[in-house]
Short mmCIF file of C-alpha atoms and ligand atoms in Angstrom, two decimals:
data_model
loop_
_atom_site.label_atom_id
_atom_site.label_comp_id
_atom_site.label_asym_id
_atom_site.label_seq_id
_atom_site.Cartn_x
_atom_site.Cartn_y
_atom_site.Cartn_z
CA UNK J 1 -12.50 85.46 68.57
CA UNK J 2 -10.49 84.77 71.75
CA UNK J 3 -11.37 81.79 73.94
CA UNK J 4 -9.90 80.70 77.26
CA UNK J 5 -10.42 76.95 77.76
CA UNK J 6 -10.14 76.26 81.50
CA UNK J 7 -9.61 72.64 82.46
CA UNK J 8 -8.20 70.46 85.23
CA UNK J 9 -6.54 67.97 82.84
CA UNK J 10 -5.29 67.85 79.26
CA UNK J 11 -3.60 65.11 77.28
CA UNK J 12 -0.60 64.60 76.96
CA UNK J 13 0.27 66.61 80.09
CA UNK J 14 -2.07 65.05 82.63
CA UNK J 15 -4.91 62.59 82.03
CA UNK J 16 -7.40 60.63 84.11
CA UNK J 17 -10.24 60.33 81.59
CA UNK J 18 -12.11 61.63 78.57
CA UNK J 19 -11.91 65.28 79.70
CA UNK J 20 -8.15 65.22 79.02
CA UNK J 21 -8.74 64.06 75.43
CA UNK J 22 -11.35 66.74 74.81
CA UNK J 23 -9.12 69.42 76.37
CA UNK J 24 -6.38 68.49 73.94
CA UNK J 25 -8.33 67.91 70.74
CA UNK J 26 -11.11 70.49 70.87
CA UNK J 27 -8.79 73.52 71.26
CA UNK J 28 -6.67 72.18 68.38
CA UNK J 29 -9.78 71.87 66.20
CA UNK J 30 -10.98 75.36 67.24
CA UNK J 31 -7.59 76.76 66.34
CA UNK J 32 -7.99 75.34 62.83
CA UNK J 33 -11.22 77.33 62.55
CA UNK J 34 -9.34 80.56 63.23
CA UNK J 35 -10.14 80.88 66.95
CA UNK J 36 -7.40 82.23 69.25
CA UNK J 37 -7.93 79.58 71.92
CA UNK J 38 -5.65 79.19 74.92
CA UNK J 39 -5.67 76.63 77.71
CA UNK J 40 -5.62 77.31 81.46
CA UNK J 41 -4.35 74.48 83.70
CA UNK J 42 -3.14 74.06 87.29
CA UNK J 43 0.63 73.78 87.61
CA UNK J 44 0.95 70.06 88.45
CA UNK J 45 4.49 68.62 88.42
CA UNK J 46 3.80 66.79 85.10
CA UNK J 47 2.95 70.14 83.48
CA UNK J 48 6.24 71.71 84.60
CA UNK J 49 8.15 68.64 83.42
CA UNK J 50 6.71 68.78 79.90
CA UNK J 51 6.41 72.51 79.15
CA UNK J 52 8.91 75.39 78.98
CA UNK J 53 7.18 78.22 80.80
CA UNK J 54 7.78 81.93 81.35
CA UNK J 55 6.14 84.16 83.92
CA UNK J 56 3.45 86.50 82.57
CA UNK J 57 1.68 87.65 85.75
CA UNK J 58 2.98 87.61 89.31
CA UNK J 59 1.75 88.29 92.80
CA UNK J 60 -1.91 87.54 92.16
CA UNK J 61 -3.93 87.37 95.37
CA UNK J 62 -6.77 84.87 95.12
CA UNK J 63 -7.93 84.27 98.70
CA UNK J 64 -7.07 85.96 101.96
CA UNK J 65 -5.48 82.83 103.46
CA UNK J 66 -3.51 81.76 100.41
CA UNK J 67 -0.15 83.15 99.35
CA UNK J 68 -0.21 84.99 95.98
CA UNK J 69 0.13 82.86 92.85
CA UNK J 70 1.83 83.38 89.49
CA UNK J 71 0.54 82.75 85.97
CA UNK J 72 3.07 81.28 83.56
CA UNK J 73 2.75 80.72 79.81
CA UNK J 74 4.05 78.18 77.33
CA UNK J 75 2.90 76.13 74.36
CA UNK J 76 1.18 72.79 74.08
CA UNK J 77 3.64 70.13 72.77
CA UNK J 78 3.80 70.44 68.98
CA UNK J 79 3.29 74.22 69.32
CA UNK J 80 -0.42 73.62 69.00
CA UNK J 81 -1.67 76.55 71.07
CA UNK J 82 -0.67 78.67 74.09
CA UNK J 83 -1.14 77.29 77.59
CA UNK J 84 -1.40 79.30 80.80
CA UNK J 85 -0.35 77.54 83.99
CA UNK J 86 -1.11 78.53 87.58
CA UNK J 87 2.00 78.30 89.71
CA UNK J 88 1.01 77.66 93.32
CA UNK J 89 3.26 74.97 94.86
CA UNK J 90 1.15 74.71 98.02
CA UNK J 91 -1.85 73.57 95.96
CA UNK J 92 -0.40 71.69 93.01
CA UNK J 93 3.24 70.64 93.57
CA UNK J 94 2.71 67.11 94.86
CA UNK J 95 3.18 63.59 93.58
CA UNK J 96 0.00 61.62 92.81
CA UNK J 97 -2.94 62.30 90.52
CA UNK J 98 -4.67 65.61 89.84
CA UNK J 99 -7.54 64.76 92.20
CA UNK J 100 -6.25 61.94 94.39
CA UNK J 101 -3.10 60.79 96.12
CA UNK J 102 -1.27 57.64 95.02
CA UNK J 103 -3.47 55.52 97.32
CA UNK J 104 -6.65 56.78 95.65
CA UNK J 105 -7.79 59.19 98.40
CA UNK J 106 -9.20 62.55 97.33
CA UNK J 107 -6.85 65.42 98.15
CA UNK J 108 -8.33 67.03 101.29
CA UNK J 109 -7.92 70.54 99.87
CA UNK J 110 -9.57 69.87 96.48
CA UNK J 111 -12.15 72.61 97.09
CA UNK J 112 -9.39 75.16 97.52
CA UNK J 113 -7.28 73.76 94.66
CA UNK J 114 -10.10 74.05 92.14
CA UNK J 115 -11.54 77.25 93.57
CA UNK J 116 -8.10 78.69 92.76
CA UNK J 117 -8.31 77.39 89.18
CA UNK J 118 -11.82 78.84 88.89
CA UNK J 119 -10.74 82.17 90.37
CA UNK J 120 -7.84 82.59 87.94
CA UNK J 121 -10.16 81.68 85.04
CA UNK J 122 -12.56 84.39 86.22
CA UNK J 123 -9.73 86.95 86.38
CA UNK J 124 -8.92 86.21 82.74
CA UNK J 125 -12.62 86.40 81.89
CA UNK J 126 -13.05 89.74 83.67
CA UNK J 127 -10.17 91.06 81.58
CA UNK J 128 -7.65 91.58 84.40
CA UNK J 129 -4.76 90.05 82.40
CA UNK J 130 -3.07 90.65 79.05
CA UNK J 131 -5.11 87.95 77.30
CA UNK J 132 -8.72 89.15 77.29
CA UNK J 133 -10.98 86.34 76.13
CA UNK J 134 -14.40 86.91 74.55
CA UNK J 135 -15.45 83.46 75.77
CA UNK J 136 -14.49 81.52 78.89
CA UNK J 137 -15.09 77.82 78.29
CA UNK J 138 -15.26 75.94 81.63
CA UNK J 139 -15.24 72.18 82.00
CA UNK J 140 -16.82 70.09 84.76
CA UNK J 141 -16.99 70.90 88.48
CA UNK J 142 -13.32 71.77 88.77
CA UNK J 143 -13.96 75.07 86.98
CA UNK J 144 -17.56 75.41 88.18
CA UNK J 145 -16.93 78.35 90.51
CA UNK J 146 -15.54 80.51 87.68
CA UNK J 147 -18.98 81.60 86.41
CA UNK J 148 -19.96 82.45 90.02
CA UNK J 149 -16.84 84.58 90.57
CA UNK J 150 -17.48 86.29 87.28
CA UNK J 151 -21.11 86.99 88.14
CA UNK J 152 -19.93 88.94 91.21
CA UNK J 153 -16.93 90.68 89.62
CA UNK J 154 -17.04 94.46 89.27
CA UNK J 155 -15.21 94.54 85.98
CA UNK J 156 -16.69 96.76 83.26
CA UNK J 157 -16.11 94.18 80.54
CA UNK J 158 -16.23 90.44 80.74
CA UNK J 159 -16.26 87.29 78.66
CA UNK J 160 -19.38 85.21 78.10
CA UNK J 161 -19.16 81.83 79.87
CA UNK J 162 -19.93 78.34 78.63
CA UNK J 163 -19.65 75.36 80.97
CA UNK J 164 -19.37 71.86 79.50
CA UNK J 165 -20.56 68.85 81.50
CA UNK J 166 -18.49 65.77 80.68
CA UNK J 167 -20.06 63.58 83.38
CA UNK J 168 -22.77 64.86 85.72
CA UNK J 169 -22.01 62.06 88.20
CA UNK J 170 -19.03 64.12 89.49
CA UNK J 171 -20.19 67.39 91.06
CA UNK J 172 -17.59 68.72 93.47
CA UNK J 173 -19.81 68.85 96.57
CA UNK J 174 -18.06 70.17 99.68
CA UNK J 175 -19.07 70.84 103.28
CA UNK J 176 -17.62 72.70 106.25
CA UNK J 177 -14.34 70.74 106.04
CA UNK J 178 -13.31 73.13 103.24
CA UNK J 179 -12.15 75.59 105.91
CA UNK J 180 -9.46 73.26 107.29
CA UNK J 181 -6.79 73.76 104.59
CA UNK J 182 -7.11 77.50 105.30
CA UNK J 183 -5.89 76.70 108.80
CA UNK J 184 -9.36 77.37 110.20
CA UNK J 185 -11.36 74.71 112.07
CA UNK J 186 -14.55 73.33 110.49
CA UNK J 187 -16.87 76.30 110.25
CA UNK J 188 -20.38 76.92 109.08
CA UNK J 189 -20.97 77.13 105.35
CA UNK J 190 -21.24 80.92 105.31
CA UNK J 191 -17.67 81.10 106.61
CA UNK J 192 -16.61 78.65 103.89
CA UNK J 193 -18.31 80.74 101.21
CA UNK J 194 -16.50 83.82 102.50
CA UNK J 195 -13.13 82.02 102.57
CA UNK J 196 -13.65 81.08 98.93
CA UNK J 197 -14.26 84.74 98.10
CA UNK J 198 -17.97 84.52 97.33
CA UNK J 199 -20.73 86.71 98.77
CA UNK J 200 -22.99 85.29 101.52
CA UNK J 201 -26.13 85.58 99.47
CA UNK J 202 -24.96 83.06 96.86
CA UNK J 203 -25.25 80.31 99.51
CA UNK J 204 -28.81 79.82 98.47
CA UNK J 205 -31.01 77.44 96.53
CA UNK J 206 -30.65 79.93 93.67
CA UNK J 207 -26.85 79.76 93.87
CA UNK J 208 -24.14 77.40 95.06
CA UNK J 209 -26.03 75.70 97.91
CA UNK J 210 -26.71 71.96 97.55
CA UNK J 211 -28.40 70.08 100.42
CA UNK J 212 -26.68 72.19 103.05
CA UNK J 213 -23.29 71.93 101.34
CA UNK J 214 -21.92 73.70 98.30
CA UNK J 215 -21.72 72.24 94.79
CA UNK J 216 -19.10 73.58 92.40
CA UNK J 217 -20.91 72.08 89.42
CA UNK J 218 -24.25 73.55 90.44
CA UNK J 219 -22.57 76.95 90.73
CA UNK J 220 -21.31 76.58 87.17
CA UNK J 221 -24.67 75.45 85.84
CA UNK J 222 -26.45 78.28 87.61
CA UNK J 223 -24.18 81.21 86.75
CA UNK J 224 -22.83 80.30 83.27
CA UNK J 225 -24.35 82.01 80.24
CA UNK J 226 -24.68 78.66 78.50
CA UNK J 227 -24.40 74.98 79.36
CA UNK J 228 -23.16 72.34 76.98
CA UNK J 229 -22.76 68.63 77.33
CA UNK J 230 -21.13 66.01 75.20
CA UNK J 231 -24.06 64.55 73.26
CA UNK J 232 -27.60 65.68 72.37
CA UNK J 233 -29.23 62.67 74.06
CA UNK J 234 -27.25 63.17 77.28
CA UNK J 235 -28.41 66.82 77.23
CA UNK J 236 -31.98 65.48 77.43
CA UNK J 237 -31.14 62.60 79.81
CA UNK J 238 -29.71 64.91 82.49
CA UNK J 239 -32.99 66.81 82.70
CA UNK J 240 -34.63 63.67 84.12
CA UNK J 241 -34.57 62.28 87.66
CA UNK J 242 -32.82 59.08 86.51
CA UNK J 243 -29.73 60.86 85.20
CA UNK J 244 -29.88 64.34 86.74
CA UNK J 245 -28.24 63.50 90.10
CA UNK J 246 -30.47 66.04 91.83
CA UNK J 247 -29.69 68.79 89.31
CA UNK J 248 -32.47 67.88 86.86
CA UNK J 249 -34.65 70.77 88.08
CA UNK J 250 -31.96 73.37 87.44
CA UNK J 251 -31.06 71.78 84.10
CA UNK J 252 -34.61 71.63 82.84
CA UNK J 253 -35.21 75.23 83.98
CA UNK J 254 -32.23 76.17 81.80
CA UNK J 255 -33.13 73.87 78.89
CA UNK J 256 -33.16 76.82 76.48
CA UNK J 257 -29.52 77.50 77.31
CA UNK J 258 -28.42 73.86 77.18
CA UNK J 259 -26.91 72.21 74.10
CA UNK J 260 -25.50 68.76 73.44
CA UNK J 261 -22.50 68.68 71.12
CA UNK J 262 -20.97 65.29 70.34
CA UNK J 263 -17.29 64.76 71.02
CA UNK J 264 -15.06 63.82 68.12
CA UNK J 265 -12.24 61.29 68.23
CA UNK J 266 -8.52 61.62 67.64
CA UNK J 267 -8.45 60.29 64.09
CA UNK J 268 -4.65 60.14 63.99
CA UNK J 269 -4.25 58.02 67.11
CA UNK J 270 -7.18 55.76 66.14
CA UNK J 271 -6.68 54.87 62.50
CA UNK J 272 -6.50 51.21 61.43
CA UNK J 273 -4.43 52.24 58.40
CA UNK J 274 -1.53 53.56 60.51
CA UNK J 275 -2.05 52.25 64.06
CA UNK J 276 1.40 51.17 65.27
CA UNK J 277 0.02 48.67 67.76
CA UNK J 278 -1.55 46.45 65.08
CA UNK J 279 0.25 43.45 63.60
CA UNK J 280 -1.36 44.29 60.27
CA UNK J 281 -2.79 47.66 59.25
CA UNK J 282 -5.90 47.77 57.11
CA UNK J 283 -8.45 50.06 55.47
CA UNK J 284 -11.96 49.73 54.05
CA UNK J 285 -10.34 48.26 50.93
CA UNK J 286 -8.19 45.71 52.76
CA UNK J 287 -10.65 44.75 55.47
CA UNK J 288 -9.76 41.06 55.17
CA UNK J 289 -6.45 41.89 56.94
CA UNK J 290 -8.39 42.67 60.12
CA UNK J 291 -8.49 38.88 60.72
CA UNK J 292 -4.69 38.77 61.08
CA UNK J 293 -4.98 41.02 64.11
CA UNK J 294 -7.66 38.75 65.57
CA UNK J 295 -5.44 35.72 65.07
CA UNK J 296 -2.48 37.47 66.74
CA UNK J 297 -4.61 38.62 69.68
CA UNK J 298 -6.04 35.14 70.21
CA UNK J 299 -2.58 33.68 70.44
CA UNK J 300 -1.28 36.53 72.64
CA UNK J 301 -4.13 36.03 75.14
CA UNK J 302 -4.34 32.24 74.95
CA UNK J 303 -7.75 32.12 73.27
CA UNK J 304 -8.63 29.12 71.12
CA UNK J 305 -7.94 29.79 67.41
CA UNK J 306 -11.46 29.44 66.02
CA UNK J 307 -11.90 31.97 63.21
CA UNK J 308 -15.57 31.05 62.70
CA UNK J 309 -16.36 32.08 66.31
CA UNK J 310 -17.15 35.77 66.80
CA UNK J 311 -14.86 37.59 69.23
CA UNK J 312 -16.64 40.00 71.58
CA UNK J 313 -14.52 42.81 73.05
CA UNK J 314 -14.93 45.25 75.93
CA UNK J 315 -12.55 47.93 77.26
CA UNK J 316 -13.79 49.82 80.24
CA UNK J 317 -13.48 51.31 83.65
CA UNK J 318 -15.06 48.65 85.84
CA UNK J 319 -17.77 50.81 87.42
CA UNK J 320 -21.50 50.69 87.88
CA UNK J 321 -21.95 53.17 85.00
CA UNK J 322 -20.63 50.76 82.38
CA UNK J 323 -23.40 48.16 82.78
CA UNK J 324 -21.25 45.24 83.93
CA UNK J 325 -24.10 44.15 86.17
CA UNK J 326 -25.99 43.36 82.95
CA UNK J 327 -23.08 41.57 81.31
CA UNK J 328 -21.61 39.43 84.10
CA UNK J 329 -24.69 37.19 84.64
CA UNK J 330 -24.93 36.30 80.94
CA UNK J 331 -21.25 35.56 80.27
CA UNK J 332 -21.85 31.75 80.31
CA UNK J 333 -24.75 32.23 77.85
CA UNK J 334 -22.58 34.26 75.50
CA UNK J 335 -19.96 31.49 75.47
CA UNK J 336 -22.73 28.92 75.03
CA UNK J 337 -23.88 30.85 71.94
CA UNK J 338 -20.49 30.05 70.43
CA UNK J 339 -18.71 33.37 70.98
CA UNK J 340 -15.45 34.29 72.73
CA UNK J 341 -14.97 37.25 75.06
CA UNK J 342 -11.97 39.50 75.60
CA UNK J 343 -12.14 42.12 78.31
CA UNK J 344 -9.69 44.81 79.42
CA UNK J 345 -10.51 46.96 82.40
CA UNK J 346 -9.80 48.08 85.91
CA UNK J 347 -11.75 49.48 88.81
CA UNK J 348 -14.15 47.81 91.21
CA UNK J 349 -12.27 44.99 92.98
CA UNK J 350 -15.29 42.71 93.36
CA UNK J 351 -16.05 42.95 89.65
CA UNK J 352 -12.39 42.31 88.86
CA UNK J 353 -12.52 39.11 90.93
CA UNK J 354 -15.77 37.85 89.37
CA UNK J 355 -14.43 38.41 85.87
CA UNK J 356 -11.16 36.66 86.69
CA UNK J 357 -13.13 33.68 88.02
CA UNK J 358 -15.00 33.38 84.72
CA UNK J 359 -11.72 33.53 82.82
CA UNK J 360 -10.42 30.62 84.94
CA UNK J 361 -13.63 28.66 84.50
CA UNK J 362 -13.71 28.96 80.71
CA UNK J 363 -10.06 29.08 79.58
CA UNK J 364 -9.52 29.50 75.87
CA UNK J 365 -12.91 31.21 75.50
CA UNK J 366 -12.62 34.18 77.85
CA UNK J 367 -9.66 36.47 78.42
CA UNK J 368 -9.69 39.08 81.18
CA UNK J 369 -6.83 41.56 81.53
CA UNK J 370 -6.92 43.86 84.52
CA UNK J 371 -5.19 47.24 84.47
CA UNK J 372 -4.75 50.11 82.03
CA UNK J 373 -3.07 49.06 78.79
CA UNK J 374 -3.03 51.41 75.79
CA UNK J 375 -1.45 48.91 73.38
CA UNK J 376 -3.87 46.11 74.21
CA UNK J 377 -6.81 48.51 73.95
CA UNK J 378 -5.90 49.27 70.31
CA UNK J 379 -5.42 45.57 69.59
CA UNK J 380 -8.82 44.65 71.03
CA UNK J 381 -10.58 47.41 69.11
CA UNK J 382 -8.96 46.15 65.89
CA UNK J 383 -9.42 42.44 66.55
CA UNK J 384 -12.90 42.07 68.00
CA UNK J 385 -15.90 41.43 65.78
CA UNK J 386 -18.40 42.93 68.20
CA UNK J 387 -17.68 45.61 70.83
CA UNK J 388 -19.86 45.69 73.96
CA UNK J 389 -21.02 48.87 75.72
CA UNK J 390 -24.11 48.06 77.78
CA UNK J 391 -23.69 51.32 79.78
CA UNK J 392 -26.43 52.44 82.15
CA UNK J 393 -25.56 56.01 81.24
CA UNK J 394 -22.94 57.39 78.90
CA UNK J 395 -22.38 61.13 78.40
CA UNK J 396 -20.69 60.54 75.03
CA UNK J 397 -18.44 57.47 74.98
CA UNK J 398 -15.43 57.12 72.74
CA UNK J 399 -14.78 53.43 72.31
CA UNK J 400 -17.94 52.83 70.26
CA UNK J 401 -16.64 55.41 67.76
CA UNK J 402 -13.14 53.88 67.73
CA UNK J 403 -14.76 50.47 67.06
CA UNK J 404 -16.74 51.67 64.08
CA UNK J 405 -13.61 53.18 62.57
CA UNK J 406 -11.92 49.76 62.88
CA UNK J 407 -14.77 47.76 61.34
CA UNK J 408 -15.72 46.37 64.76
CA UNK J 409 -19.45 46.48 65.29
CA UNK J 410 -20.63 48.19 68.50
CA UNK J 411 -23.43 46.74 70.59
CA UNK J 412 -24.73 49.43 72.93
CA UNK J 413 -27.56 50.40 75.21
CA UNK J 414 -29.66 53.30 73.91
CA UNK J 415 -28.43 56.02 76.26
CA UNK J 416 -26.57 59.35 75.97
CA UNK J 417 -23.89 59.52 73.31
CA UNK J 418 -24.31 55.83 72.46
CA UNK J 419 -27.83 56.58 71.19
CA UNK J 420 -26.44 59.45 69.10
CA UNK J 421 -23.54 57.60 67.48
CA UNK J 422 -24.72 54.03 66.83
CA UNK J 423 -27.54 53.30 64.37
CA UNK J 424 -29.35 50.02 65.12
CA UNK J 425 -29.41 47.32 62.44
CA UNK J 426 -33.17 47.35 62.05
CA UNK J 427 -34.40 46.18 58.63
CA UNK J 428 -35.24 49.79 57.71
CA UNK J 429 -31.82 51.19 58.64
CA UNK J 430 -30.04 48.25 57.01
CA UNK J 431 -31.95 48.90 53.77
CA UNK J 432 -30.98 52.59 53.88
CA UNK J 433 -27.33 51.59 54.46
CA UNK J 434 -27.30 53.60 57.69
CA UNK J 435 -27.01 50.79 60.25
CA UNK J 436 -23.71 50.68 62.13
CA UNK J 437 -24.39 48.46 65.13
CA UNK J 438 -26.82 46.87 67.55
CA UNK J 439 -28.83 48.82 70.10
CA UNK J 440 -30.94 47.60 73.01
CA UNK J 441 -33.22 49.58 75.23
CA UNK J 442 -34.04 48.11 78.63
CA UNK J 443 -31.64 48.01 81.55
CA UNK J 444 -31.66 44.24 82.02
CA UNK J 445 -29.46 41.24 81.30
CA UNK J 446 -31.97 39.29 79.20
CA UNK J 447 -32.44 42.28 76.84
CA UNK J 448 -28.66 42.43 76.48
CA UNK J 449 -28.51 38.70 75.75
CA UNK J 450 -31.26 38.98 73.14
CA UNK J 451 -29.33 41.78 71.46
CA UNK J 452 -26.11 39.69 71.49
CA UNK J 453 -28.07 36.80 69.90
CA UNK J 454 -29.39 39.17 67.21
CA UNK J 455 -25.85 40.37 66.51
CA UNK J 456 -24.48 36.82 66.34
CA UNK J 457 -27.18 35.84 63.84
CA UNK J 458 -26.12 38.76 61.63
CA UNK J 459 -22.46 37.78 62.06
CA UNK J 460 -23.25 34.51 60.32
CA UNK J 461 -24.55 36.42 57.26
CA UNK J 462 -21.22 37.61 55.93
CA UNK J 463 -22.64 40.11 53.42
CA UNK J 464 -24.83 41.91 55.97
CA UNK J 465 -21.98 42.02 58.48
CA UNK J 466 -19.62 43.54 55.94
CA UNK J 467 -22.16 46.23 55.09
CA UNK J 468 -22.39 47.18 58.77
CA UNK J 469 -18.59 47.35 58.93
CA UNK J 470 -18.33 49.57 55.87
CA UNK J 471 -21.13 51.87 57.10
CA UNK J 472 -19.26 52.43 60.38
CA UNK J 473 -15.81 52.77 58.83
CA UNK J 474 -16.95 55.52 56.49
CA UNK J 475 -18.75 57.61 59.16
CA UNK J 476 -17.10 60.92 60.03
CA UNK J 477 -16.24 61.18 63.74
CA UNK J 478 -13.68 63.98 63.39
CA UNK J 479 -13.53 66.99 65.70
CA UNK J 480 -14.15 69.28 62.75
CA UNK J 481 -17.96 69.21 63.08
CA UNK J 482 -17.96 69.50 66.87
CA UNK J 483 -15.57 72.46 66.73
CA UNK J 484 -17.84 74.14 64.18
CA UNK J 485 -20.80 73.72 66.50
CA UNK J 486 -18.86 75.22 69.41
CA UNK J 487 -17.85 78.20 67.24
CA UNK J 488 -21.54 78.66 66.35
CA UNK J 489 -22.44 78.57 70.04
CA UNK J 490 -19.73 81.10 70.99
CA UNK J 491 -20.87 83.38 68.14
CA UNK J 492 -24.48 83.17 69.26
CA UNK J 493 -23.46 84.18 72.81
CA UNK J 494 -21.42 87.12 71.59
CA UNK J 495 -24.28 88.34 69.42
CA UNK J 496 -26.67 88.40 72.36
P1 ADP Y 1 -15.07 57.03 80.16
O1 ADP Y 1 -14.48 58.39 79.89
O2 ADP Y 1 -16.41 57.05 80.83
O3 ADP Y 1 -14.13 56.08 80.84
P2 ADP Y 1 -15.03 56.75 77.26
O4 ADP Y 1 -15.50 55.69 76.33
O5 ADP Y 1 -15.49 58.14 76.97
O6 ADP Y 1 -15.40 56.31 78.74
O7 ADP Y 1 -13.44 56.79 77.24
C1 ADP Y 1 -12.67 55.78 77.80
C2 ADP Y 1 -11.27 55.86 77.23
O8 ADP Y 1 -10.39 55.17 78.10
C3 ADP Y 1 -11.14 55.18 75.89
O9 ADP Y 1 -10.11 55.82 75.17
C4 ADP Y 1 -10.75 53.75 76.27
O10 ADP Y 1 -10.06 53.08 75.24
C5 ADP Y 1 -9.84 54.03 77.45
N1 ADP Y 1 -9.76 52.95 78.43
C6 ADP Y 1 -10.67 52.63 79.39
N2 ADP Y 1 -10.21 51.61 80.14
C7 ADP Y 1 -9.00 51.27 79.65
C8 ADP Y 1 -8.02 50.29 80.00
N3 ADP Y 1 -8.21 49.45 81.01
N4 ADP Y 1 -6.89 50.25 79.28
C9 ADP Y 1 -6.69 51.09 78.24
N5 ADP Y 1 -7.57 52.04 77.87
C10 ADP Y 1 -8.71 52.13 78.55
#
């Protein structure tokens, strides 16, 4: 089976979030199951710096107002699998991030940049190039137009298309301004649709139209043969008004072609037995050594050395999604309960300031580090006793799975992938030796506090705590099972 995995980011070449990790690890896991999977990426400068590439297709016209592009090929570092790269300097050769400039502003021509990625993906999928995939696997809004292009292609053979939603909150909605990078003043949406190489009639409720604008993600969800998302619960959540961001109608209409498949984790990078960032490695059998990491972290961050106090950790983007509005008001209560808090994150400036103020107010008990810090993130995961994820919504979430692998007990809100990966320590689940963490339901601060109090009570019963740790540490979060499910899905589509 041949699969083209089209994505706008992939670790270690270019990463802004979880999509990059999936785009690296899932193809590798599919490869191990005998699938000929290849990646398609835009030719950002970081990609050219890290890969040796040769030209495989030249002079490919995508849109009437854009010079022809080239498709180059190379291999993922470590010779993992082939990678195709779109060479179009006008769209991709610029310093900054894949979606934003260095100051954090969206690139003004993002619609064109990712329409180009989608168009090339559709050319592969309509078998115009040497590599003729059976399946095109699209990811998020950046590849959302590919299923639409494919639906209107005149090719005699074509791949089946799956689109994976990694976070429905980002949809790629664009208005008349899309025309400007083509050198054409703001035009009506029909002109925009034409410029992007789509037929007029797809600018319709039953197509790419979204409240008078166009939505790349909606296009993908409408025209793909199948939709997947990154956890079974999130697959249900996004069919409701609370989590559907206006697309719940379309998603529930397609519920029979919508599957949730849990992400795996990179078990090599996140292994307490070999993690190079830890002061002391440990396993299920040497779990007592975990405390040495806690001690080292406390002294590194200036926290009081009080081994009997539980250390609560959190590593997060500081955004609305992550439930900080629930946590911030109860921080003094958590400290009053006799716990310490260590937080690493960056994002919303107001939240950053409030957290810093708490850290100043309660020195020795709270540590707040702002910014992105890979090393510290590993050390917190290894050192904390309890790991907090009170997210309002969470498509899958990774850090709760990392925590369990490190014997750090997650405390999560029952939503999306958190509901699917953490088993609450209810008496029944504890008795069955299935409990791995603490789960609360309602979106409010007092529910969160009650759950923290429940966790702290269990922390004081050393035997019960250890059982929770061992249950989590022995759970399998590898990509193997997810990859198997994707292969099953591809097979099912090809058999149709
Ligand atoms: P999301 O993709 O919504 O941010 P996930 O839990 O799926 O949430 O993945 C977040 C990833 O980013 C994890 O690997 C986490 O460790 C990492 N991360 C988030 N914030 C930071 C930070 N400030 N420093 C280091 N790593 C971080």
